Short mmCIF file of N, CA, C and O in Angstrom, two decimals:
data_model
loop_
_atom_site.label_atom_id
_atom_site.label_comp_id
_atom_site.label_asym_id
_atom_site.label_seq_id
_atom_site.Cartn_x
_atom_site.Cartn_y
_atom_site.Cartn_z
N UNK A 92 7.12 80.53 -21.40
CA UNK A 92 6.88 81.92 -21.71
C UNK A 92 7.67 82.30 -22.95
O UNK A 92 8.84 81.94 -23.09
N UNK A 93 7.03 83.00 -23.87
CA UNK A 93 7.66 83.44 -25.11
C UNK A 93 7.69 84.95 -25.12
O UNK A 93 6.70 85.61 -24.79
N UNK A 94 8.82 85.50 -25.51
CA UNK A 94 8.93 86.95 -25.69
C UNK A 94 9.32 87.25 -27.12
O UNK A 94 10.15 86.53 -27.71
N UNK A 95 8.72 88.30 -27.66
CA UNK A 95 8.93 88.69 -29.05
C UNK A 95 9.24 90.18 -29.09
O UNK A 95 8.49 90.98 -28.53
N UNK A 96 10.32 90.54 -29.78
CA UNK A 96 10.70 91.94 -29.87
C UNK A 96 10.99 92.27 -31.33
O UNK A 96 11.96 91.76 -31.92
N UNK A 97 10.16 93.14 -31.91
CA UNK A 97 10.31 93.51 -33.31
C UNK A 97 11.25 94.71 -33.48
O UNK A 97 11.38 95.53 -32.55
N UNK A 98 11.85 94.80 -34.64
CA UNK A 98 12.67 95.95 -35.01
C UNK A 98 12.71 96.02 -36.53
O UNK A 98 12.30 95.08 -37.22
N UNK A 99 13.23 97.14 -37.03
CA UNK A 99 13.45 97.26 -38.46
C UNK A 99 12.45 98.10 -39.21
O UNK A 99 12.60 98.34 -40.41
N UNK A 100 11.41 98.57 -38.53
CA UNK A 100 10.45 99.42 -39.21
C UNK A 100 11.04 100.78 -39.50
O UNK A 100 12.14 101.11 -39.07
N UNK A 101 10.30 101.57 -40.26
CA UNK A 101 10.77 102.91 -40.59
C UNK A 101 9.96 103.51 -41.69
O UNK A 101 8.91 102.98 -42.09
N UNK A 102 10.46 104.62 -42.21
CA UNK A 102 9.80 105.32 -43.31
C UNK A 102 10.57 105.10 -44.59
O UNK A 102 11.79 105.32 -44.61
N UNK A 103 9.90 104.66 -45.62
CA UNK A 103 10.54 104.41 -46.91
C UNK A 103 9.66 104.95 -48.03
O UNK A 103 8.46 105.14 -47.84
N UNK A 104 10.26 105.13 -49.17
CA UNK A 104 9.51 105.56 -50.33
C UNK A 104 8.94 104.34 -51.05
O UNK A 104 9.49 103.23 -50.97
N UNK A 105 7.86 104.56 -51.73
CA UNK A 105 7.25 103.49 -52.51
C UNK A 105 8.28 102.90 -53.47
O UNK A 105 9.08 103.63 -54.06
N UNK A 106 8.23 101.59 -53.59
CA UNK A 106 9.17 100.87 -54.43
C UNK A 106 10.39 100.37 -53.68
O UNK A 106 11.15 99.54 -54.20
N UNK A 107 10.57 100.85 -52.47
CA UNK A 107 11.70 100.42 -51.67
C UNK A 107 11.46 99.10 -50.97
O UNK A 107 10.42 98.45 -51.19
N UNK A 108 12.40 98.72 -50.14
CA UNK A 108 12.33 97.45 -49.42
C UNK A 108 12.65 97.66 -47.95
O UNK A 108 13.33 98.63 -47.58
N UNK A 109 12.16 96.75 -47.14
CA UNK A 109 12.48 96.75 -45.71
C UNK A 109 12.61 95.31 -45.25
O UNK A 109 11.95 94.41 -45.81
N UNK A 110 13.43 95.11 -44.25
CA UNK A 110 13.47 93.81 -43.59
C UNK A 110 13.19 94.02 -42.12
O UNK A 110 13.95 94.70 -41.41
N UNK A 111 12.09 93.46 -41.67
CA UNK A 111 11.73 93.49 -40.28
C UNK A 111 12.30 92.28 -39.56
O UNK A 111 12.40 91.20 -40.16
N UNK A 112 12.66 92.48 -38.31
CA UNK A 112 13.20 91.37 -37.50
C UNK A 112 12.36 91.21 -36.24
O UNK A 112 11.81 92.18 -35.73
N UNK A 113 12.31 89.99 -35.78
CA UNK A 113 11.61 89.69 -34.53
C UNK A 113 12.48 88.73 -33.75
O UNK A 113 12.68 87.58 -34.18
N UNK A 114 13.01 89.20 -32.64
CA UNK A 114 13.81 88.35 -31.76
C UNK A 114 12.87 87.53 -30.90
O UNK A 114 11.97 88.08 -30.26
N UNK A 115 13.09 86.22 -30.90
CA UNK A 115 12.19 85.29 -30.22
C UNK A 115 12.93 84.57 -29.10
O UNK A 115 13.99 83.99 -29.31
N UNK A 116 12.36 84.62 -27.92
CA UNK A 116 12.88 83.80 -26.82
C UNK A 116 11.76 82.87 -26.36
O UNK A 116 10.61 83.28 -26.26
N UNK A 117 12.11 81.61 -26.12
CA UNK A 117 11.11 80.62 -25.76
C UNK A 117 10.78 79.73 -26.93
O UNK A 117 11.14 79.99 -28.09
N UNK A 118 10.08 78.67 -26.64
CA UNK A 118 9.74 77.66 -27.64
C UNK A 118 8.43 78.00 -28.35
O UNK A 118 7.43 78.29 -27.71
N UNK A 119 8.48 77.94 -29.68
CA UNK A 119 7.28 78.26 -30.44
C UNK A 119 6.98 77.16 -31.45
O UNK A 119 7.88 76.43 -31.88
N UNK A 120 5.73 77.04 -31.86
CA UNK A 120 5.34 76.12 -32.91
C UNK A 120 5.31 76.83 -34.26
O UNK A 120 5.72 76.29 -35.27
N UNK A 121 4.81 78.06 -34.23
CA UNK A 121 4.83 78.87 -35.44
C UNK A 121 4.95 80.34 -35.06
O UNK A 121 4.61 80.74 -33.94
N UNK A 122 5.43 81.11 -36.01
CA UNK A 122 5.59 82.56 -35.81
C UNK A 122 4.96 83.24 -37.01
O UNK A 122 5.23 82.87 -38.15
N UNK A 123 4.15 84.23 -36.74
CA UNK A 123 3.40 84.92 -37.79
C UNK A 123 3.62 86.43 -37.70
O UNK A 123 3.65 86.99 -36.61
N UNK A 124 3.75 87.04 -38.85
CA UNK A 124 3.74 88.49 -38.94
C UNK A 124 2.33 88.94 -39.28
O UNK A 124 1.72 88.44 -40.23
N UNK A 125 1.84 89.91 -38.51
CA UNK A 125 0.56 90.54 -38.76
C UNK A 125 0.80 92.03 -39.03
O UNK A 125 1.86 92.56 -38.70
N UNK A 126 -0.20 92.68 -39.58
CA UNK A 126 -0.13 94.12 -39.70
C UNK A 126 -1.51 94.71 -39.41
O UNK A 126 -2.53 94.04 -39.58
N UNK A 127 -1.49 95.96 -38.98
CA UNK A 127 -2.75 96.61 -38.63
C UNK A 127 -2.67 98.09 -38.92
O UNK A 127 -1.72 98.77 -38.55
N UNK A 128 -3.72 98.56 -39.56
CA UNK A 128 -3.91 99.98 -39.82
C UNK A 128 -4.97 100.46 -38.84
O UNK A 128 -5.94 99.74 -38.58
N UNK A 129 -4.81 101.65 -38.27
CA UNK A 129 -5.81 102.15 -37.32
C UNK A 129 -7.21 102.08 -37.91
O UNK A 129 -7.45 102.49 -39.05
N UNK A 130 -8.13 101.52 -37.13
CA UNK A 130 -9.51 101.42 -37.57
C UNK A 130 -9.83 100.17 -38.35
O UNK A 130 -10.98 99.94 -38.69
N UNK A 131 -8.81 99.37 -38.63
CA UNK A 131 -9.01 98.12 -39.37
C UNK A 131 -8.56 96.94 -38.53
O UNK A 131 -7.83 97.08 -37.56
N UNK A 132 -9.01 95.76 -38.93
CA UNK A 132 -8.64 94.55 -38.22
C UNK A 132 -7.19 94.18 -38.49
O UNK A 132 -6.65 94.47 -39.57
N UNK A 133 -6.60 93.53 -37.53
CA UNK A 133 -5.24 93.01 -37.72
C UNK A 133 -5.30 91.86 -38.72
O UNK A 133 -6.19 91.01 -38.63
N UNK A 134 -4.38 91.84 -39.68
CA UNK A 134 -4.41 90.80 -40.70
C UNK A 134 -3.08 90.07 -40.78
O UNK A 134 -2.01 90.67 -40.66
N UNK A 135 -3.19 88.76 -41.00
CA UNK A 135 -1.99 87.94 -41.11
C UNK A 135 -1.29 88.17 -42.44
O UNK A 135 -1.93 88.19 -43.49
N UNK A 136 0.02 88.34 -42.39
CA UNK A 136 0.82 88.59 -43.58
C UNK A 136 1.55 87.33 -44.04
O UNK A 136 1.48 86.94 -45.20
N UNK A 137 2.23 86.68 -43.10
CA UNK A 137 2.99 85.48 -43.43
C UNK A 137 3.31 84.73 -42.16
O UNK A 137 3.39 85.33 -41.09
N UNK A 138 3.51 83.42 -42.30
CA UNK A 138 3.85 82.61 -41.15
C UNK A 138 4.95 81.63 -41.48
O UNK A 138 5.15 81.28 -42.67
N UNK A 139 5.69 81.20 -40.47
CA UNK A 139 6.69 80.17 -40.62
C UNK A 139 6.55 79.19 -39.47
O UNK A 139 6.45 79.59 -38.31
N UNK A 140 6.48 77.89 -39.82
CA UNK A 140 6.43 76.86 -38.80
C UNK A 140 7.84 76.61 -38.33
O UNK A 140 8.74 76.34 -39.12
N UNK A 141 8.06 76.69 -37.02
CA UNK A 141 9.41 76.76 -36.47
C UNK A 141 10.26 75.55 -36.82
O UNK A 141 11.40 75.70 -37.26
N UNK A 142 9.77 74.34 -36.65
CA UNK A 142 10.59 73.16 -36.86
C UNK A 142 10.71 72.79 -38.34
O UNK A 142 11.79 72.50 -38.82
N UNK A 143 9.61 72.82 -39.06
CA UNK A 143 9.65 72.41 -40.47
C UNK A 143 10.19 73.50 -41.38
O UNK A 143 10.72 73.21 -42.45
N UNK A 144 10.01 74.76 -40.95
CA UNK A 144 10.39 75.87 -41.83
C UNK A 144 9.38 76.16 -42.92
O UNK A 144 9.62 77.02 -43.77
N UNK A 145 8.27 75.44 -42.93
CA UNK A 145 7.24 75.70 -43.94
C UNK A 145 6.70 77.11 -43.78
O UNK A 145 6.52 77.59 -42.66
N UNK A 146 6.43 77.73 -44.90
CA UNK A 146 5.95 79.12 -44.89
C UNK A 146 4.64 79.24 -45.66
O UNK A 146 4.40 78.48 -46.62
N UNK A 147 3.84 80.21 -45.25
CA UNK A 147 2.57 80.50 -45.92
C UNK A 147 2.41 82.01 -45.95
O UNK A 147 2.85 82.71 -45.03
N UNK A 148 1.75 82.48 -47.01
CA UNK A 148 1.62 83.91 -47.22
C UNK A 148 0.18 84.29 -47.51
O UNK A 148 -0.57 83.53 -48.13
N UNK A 149 -0.16 85.51 -47.09
CA UNK A 149 -1.45 86.06 -47.47
C UNK A 149 -1.43 86.39 -48.96
O UNK A 149 -0.39 86.80 -49.50
N UNK A 150 -2.55 86.23 -49.59
CA UNK A 150 -2.64 86.46 -51.03
C UNK A 150 -2.25 87.89 -51.39
O UNK A 150 -1.58 88.11 -52.42
N UNK A 151 -2.60 88.85 -50.55
CA UNK A 151 -2.39 90.24 -50.91
C UNK A 151 -0.92 90.66 -50.90
O UNK A 151 -0.59 91.74 -51.38
N UNK A 152 -0.02 89.82 -50.36
CA UNK A 152 1.40 90.17 -50.37
C UNK A 152 2.25 89.14 -51.10
O UNK A 152 3.47 89.33 -51.24
N UNK A 153 1.63 88.08 -51.57
CA UNK A 153 2.40 87.01 -52.17
C UNK A 153 3.23 87.54 -53.34
O UNK A 153 2.73 88.28 -54.18
N UNK A 154 4.50 87.16 -53.34
CA UNK A 154 5.40 87.60 -54.39
C UNK A 154 6.25 88.78 -53.97
O UNK A 154 7.30 89.04 -54.56
N UNK A 155 5.79 89.54 -52.98
CA UNK A 155 6.55 90.71 -52.52
C UNK A 155 7.16 90.50 -51.15
O UNK A 155 7.98 91.31 -50.71
N UNK A 156 6.75 89.44 -50.47
CA UNK A 156 7.14 89.24 -49.07
C UNK A 156 7.82 87.88 -48.91
O UNK A 156 7.40 86.90 -49.52
N UNK A 157 8.84 87.87 -48.09
CA UNK A 157 9.51 86.62 -47.74
C UNK A 157 9.67 86.55 -46.24
O UNK A 157 10.20 87.49 -45.63
N UNK A 158 9.19 85.47 -45.64
CA UNK A 158 9.40 85.23 -44.22
C UNK A 158 10.48 84.17 -44.08
O UNK A 158 10.52 83.20 -44.83
N UNK A 159 11.35 84.35 -43.10
CA UNK A 159 12.44 83.39 -42.89
C UNK A 159 12.84 83.44 -41.43
O UNK A 159 12.39 84.30 -40.67
N UNK A 160 13.69 82.51 -41.05
CA UNK A 160 14.22 82.51 -39.68
C UNK A 160 15.69 82.15 -39.73
O UNK A 160 16.15 81.52 -40.70
N UNK A 161 16.43 82.54 -38.71
CA UNK A 161 17.84 82.19 -38.68
C UNK A 161 18.01 80.73 -38.30
O UNK A 161 17.06 80.05 -37.92
N UNK A 162 19.23 80.25 -38.40
CA UNK A 162 19.47 78.82 -38.18
C UNK A 162 19.14 78.42 -36.75
O UNK A 162 18.75 77.29 -36.49
N UNK A 163 19.30 79.32 -35.81
CA UNK A 163 18.99 79.02 -34.42
C UNK A 163 17.52 79.15 -34.08
O UNK A 163 17.10 78.84 -32.97
N UNK A 164 16.73 79.61 -35.07
CA UNK A 164 15.28 79.77 -34.92
C UNK A 164 14.94 80.76 -33.81
O UNK A 164 13.87 80.67 -33.21
N UNK A 165 15.86 81.70 -33.58
CA UNK A 165 15.63 82.70 -32.53
C UNK A 165 15.27 84.07 -33.09
O UNK A 165 15.01 85.00 -32.32
N UNK A 166 15.31 84.19 -34.40
CA UNK A 166 14.93 85.45 -35.05
C UNK A 166 14.12 85.11 -36.29
O UNK A 166 14.51 84.24 -37.08
N UNK A 167 13.03 85.79 -36.45
CA UNK A 167 12.21 85.62 -37.66
C UNK A 167 12.22 86.95 -38.41
O UNK A 167 12.15 88.02 -37.80
N UNK A 168 12.35 86.86 -39.72
CA UNK A 168 12.46 88.04 -40.56
C UNK A 168 11.24 88.14 -41.49
O UNK A 168 10.65 87.13 -41.88
N UNK A 169 10.94 89.37 -41.84
CA UNK A 169 9.94 89.62 -42.87
C UNK A 169 10.53 90.65 -43.83
O UNK A 169 10.73 91.80 -43.46
N UNK A 170 10.84 90.19 -45.02
CA UNK A 170 11.36 91.10 -46.04
C UNK A 170 10.22 91.49 -46.97
O UNK A 170 9.52 90.62 -47.50
N UNK A 171 10.05 92.78 -47.14
CA UNK A 171 8.99 93.28 -48.01
C UNK A 171 9.64 94.09 -49.13
O UNK A 171 10.38 95.03 -48.87
N UNK A 172 9.36 93.69 -50.35
CA UNK A 172 9.91 94.38 -51.52
C UNK A 172 8.81 95.18 -52.21
O UNK A 172 7.61 94.95 -51.98
N UNK A 173 9.24 96.10 -53.05
CA UNK A 173 8.29 96.90 -53.83
C UNK A 173 7.19 97.46 -52.93
O UNK A 173 5.99 97.27 -53.19
N UNK A 174 7.59 98.11 -51.87
CA UNK A 174 6.64 98.63 -50.89
C UNK A 174 5.68 99.62 -51.54
O UNK A 174 6.06 100.41 -52.41
N UNK A 175 4.43 99.55 -51.08
CA UNK A 175 3.37 100.41 -51.58
C UNK A 175 2.80 101.21 -50.42
O UNK A 175 2.86 100.77 -49.26
N UNK A 176 2.23 102.37 -50.70
CA UNK A 176 1.64 103.15 -49.60
C UNK A 176 0.63 102.34 -48.78
O UNK A 176 0.54 102.54 -47.56
N UNK A 177 -0.06 101.42 -49.41
CA UNK A 177 -1.04 100.61 -48.68
C UNK A 177 -0.39 99.58 -47.75
O UNK A 177 -1.09 98.91 -46.99
N UNK A 178 0.93 99.45 -47.81
CA UNK A 178 1.64 98.60 -46.85
C UNK A 178 1.88 99.33 -45.53
O UNK A 178 2.36 98.72 -44.57
N UNK A 179 1.59 100.62 -45.49
CA UNK A 179 1.75 101.40 -44.27
C UNK A 179 0.89 100.81 -43.17
O UNK A 179 -0.32 100.66 -43.32
N UNK A 180 1.53 100.44 -42.06
CA UNK A 180 0.82 99.78 -40.97
C UNK A 180 1.79 99.56 -39.82
O UNK A 180 3.00 99.70 -39.97
N UNK A 181 1.23 99.17 -38.69
CA UNK A 181 2.04 98.65 -37.59
C UNK A 181 2.17 97.15 -37.85
O UNK A 181 1.17 96.46 -38.07
N UNK A 182 3.39 96.67 -37.83
CA UNK A 182 3.66 95.26 -38.07
C UNK A 182 3.99 94.58 -36.74
O UNK A 182 4.84 95.06 -35.98
N UNK A 183 3.30 93.47 -36.50
CA UNK A 183 3.47 92.73 -35.25
C UNK A 183 3.97 91.32 -35.53
O UNK A 183 3.54 90.67 -36.49
N UNK A 184 4.81 90.86 -34.64
CA UNK A 184 5.24 89.48 -34.64
C UNK A 184 4.44 88.75 -33.57
O UNK A 184 4.24 89.29 -32.46
N UNK A 185 3.95 87.57 -33.89
CA UNK A 185 3.16 86.79 -32.94
C UNK A 185 3.57 85.33 -33.02
O UNK A 185 4.16 84.90 -34.02
N UNK A 186 3.23 84.58 -31.98
CA UNK A 186 3.63 83.18 -31.96
C UNK A 186 2.58 82.32 -31.28
O UNK A 186 1.83 82.79 -30.43
N UNK A 187 2.56 81.08 -31.71
CA UNK A 187 1.77 80.03 -31.06
C UNK A 187 2.73 78.96 -30.56
O UNK A 187 3.78 78.73 -31.18
N UNK A 188 2.35 78.30 -29.51
CA UNK A 188 3.18 77.23 -28.98
C UNK A 188 2.64 75.85 -29.34
O UNK A 188 3.27 74.84 -29.02
N UNK A 189 1.49 75.80 -30.00
CA UNK A 189 0.90 74.53 -30.43
C UNK A 189 0.39 74.67 -31.85
O UNK A 189 0.30 75.76 -32.40
N UNK A 190 0.03 73.53 -32.45
CA UNK A 190 -0.41 73.49 -33.85
C UNK A 190 -1.66 74.31 -34.06
O UNK A 190 -2.56 74.37 -33.21
N UNK A 191 -1.75 74.95 -35.22
CA UNK A 191 -2.97 75.63 -35.65
C UNK A 191 -2.93 75.73 -37.16
O UNK A 191 -1.89 76.00 -37.74
N UNK A 192 -4.05 75.51 -37.78
CA UNK A 192 -4.12 75.64 -39.24
C UNK A 192 -4.39 77.07 -39.65
O UNK A 192 -3.96 77.51 -40.71
N UNK A 193 -5.09 77.80 -38.82
CA UNK A 193 -5.48 79.17 -39.17
C UNK A 193 -4.42 80.14 -38.66
O UNK A 193 -4.67 80.93 -37.75
N UNK A 194 -3.26 80.11 -39.31
CA UNK A 194 -2.11 80.93 -38.89
C UNK A 194 -2.40 82.41 -39.03
O UNK A 194 -1.73 83.24 -38.40
N UNK A 195 -3.36 82.76 -39.87
CA UNK A 195 -3.66 84.15 -40.21
C UNK A 195 -4.65 84.79 -39.23
O UNK A 195 -4.96 85.96 -39.34
N UNK A 196 -5.15 84.01 -38.29
CA UNK A 196 -6.18 84.49 -37.35
C UNK A 196 -5.51 85.02 -36.10
O UNK A 196 -4.94 84.25 -35.32
N UNK A 197 -5.57 86.34 -35.86
CA UNK A 197 -4.89 86.89 -34.69
C UNK A 197 -5.40 86.33 -33.37
O UNK A 197 -4.65 86.28 -32.39
N UNK A 198 -6.66 85.88 -33.34
CA UNK A 198 -7.20 85.34 -32.09
C UNK A 198 -6.57 84.00 -31.72
O UNK A 198 -6.72 83.54 -30.58
N UNK A 199 -5.87 83.38 -32.67
CA UNK A 199 -5.24 82.07 -32.41
C UNK A 199 -3.83 82.21 -31.83
O UNK A 199 -3.23 81.23 -31.43
N UNK A 200 -3.27 83.43 -31.82
CA UNK A 200 -1.91 83.60 -31.35
C UNK A 200 -1.85 83.63 -29.82
O UNK A 200 -2.76 84.11 -29.16
N UNK A 201 -0.73 83.11 -29.30
CA UNK A 201 -0.57 83.06 -27.85
C UNK A 201 0.25 84.23 -27.32
O UNK A 201 0.05 84.67 -26.19
N UNK A 202 1.19 84.69 -28.12
CA UNK A 202 2.09 85.75 -27.69
C UNK A 202 2.24 86.80 -28.79
O UNK A 202 2.22 86.45 -29.98
N UNK A 203 2.48 88.04 -28.35
CA UNK A 203 2.63 89.17 -29.28
C UNK A 203 3.81 90.03 -28.91
O UNK A 203 4.14 90.18 -27.71
N UNK A 204 4.43 90.60 -29.93
CA UNK A 204 5.41 91.64 -29.72
C UNK A 204 4.71 93.00 -29.64
O UNK A 204 3.48 93.10 -29.77
N UNK A 205 5.52 94.04 -29.47
CA UNK A 205 4.96 95.39 -29.28
C UNK A 205 4.70 96.09 -30.60
O UNK A 205 4.00 97.10 -30.63
N UNK A 206 5.23 95.57 -31.69
CA UNK A 206 4.99 96.14 -33.01
C UNK A 206 6.09 97.07 -33.46
O UNK A 206 6.83 97.65 -32.65
N UNK A 207 6.20 97.21 -34.77
CA UNK A 207 7.13 98.15 -35.37
C UNK A 207 6.42 98.83 -36.54
O UNK A 207 5.76 98.17 -37.35
N UNK A 208 6.52 100.15 -36.62
CA UNK A 208 5.77 100.92 -37.61
C UNK A 208 6.49 100.94 -38.95
O UNK A 208 7.69 101.21 -39.01
N UNK A 209 5.74 100.71 -40.00
CA UNK A 209 6.23 100.86 -41.37
C UNK A 209 5.38 101.92 -42.05
O UNK A 209 4.15 101.82 -42.07
N UNK A 210 6.05 102.94 -42.59
CA UNK A 210 5.36 104.02 -43.29
C UNK A 210 5.94 104.14 -44.69
O UNK A 210 7.15 104.30 -44.84
N UNK A 211 5.08 104.05 -45.68
CA UNK A 211 5.51 104.10 -47.08
C UNK A 211 4.93 105.34 -47.71
O UNK A 211 3.71 105.52 -47.75
N UNK A 212 5.79 106.19 -48.23
CA UNK A 212 5.34 107.42 -48.87
C UNK A 212 5.35 107.27 -50.39
O UNK A 212 6.21 106.58 -50.95
N UNK A 213 4.42 107.93 -51.03
CA UNK A 213 4.31 107.81 -52.49
C UNK A 213 5.15 108.86 -53.19
O UNK A 213 5.67 109.78 -52.58
#
């Protein structure tokens, strides 16, 4: 059983930065940050493979986002720089316990956190 608890969301002005955290308990193969705006599909933002540390990013955030994990692999972070109003969304941490190539597909995730809201004002 895997549990995920996100924190770090909030309201920021455009151009600012935020670091989201996700506390992870249990064994995971990969951990992915997703985001969702009401009325739209959940979209993958970035993923990190737990053992290798390899990371992958969605094209729409590449260069502004960094995903990382602590040395104990019990917390995964998502740092977002140069925030834009279009980054406003609920951000979710999700995990898989087995290999998957389509890290960006929410239907492939096994476990989800409750989400943390990010609101960016212009």
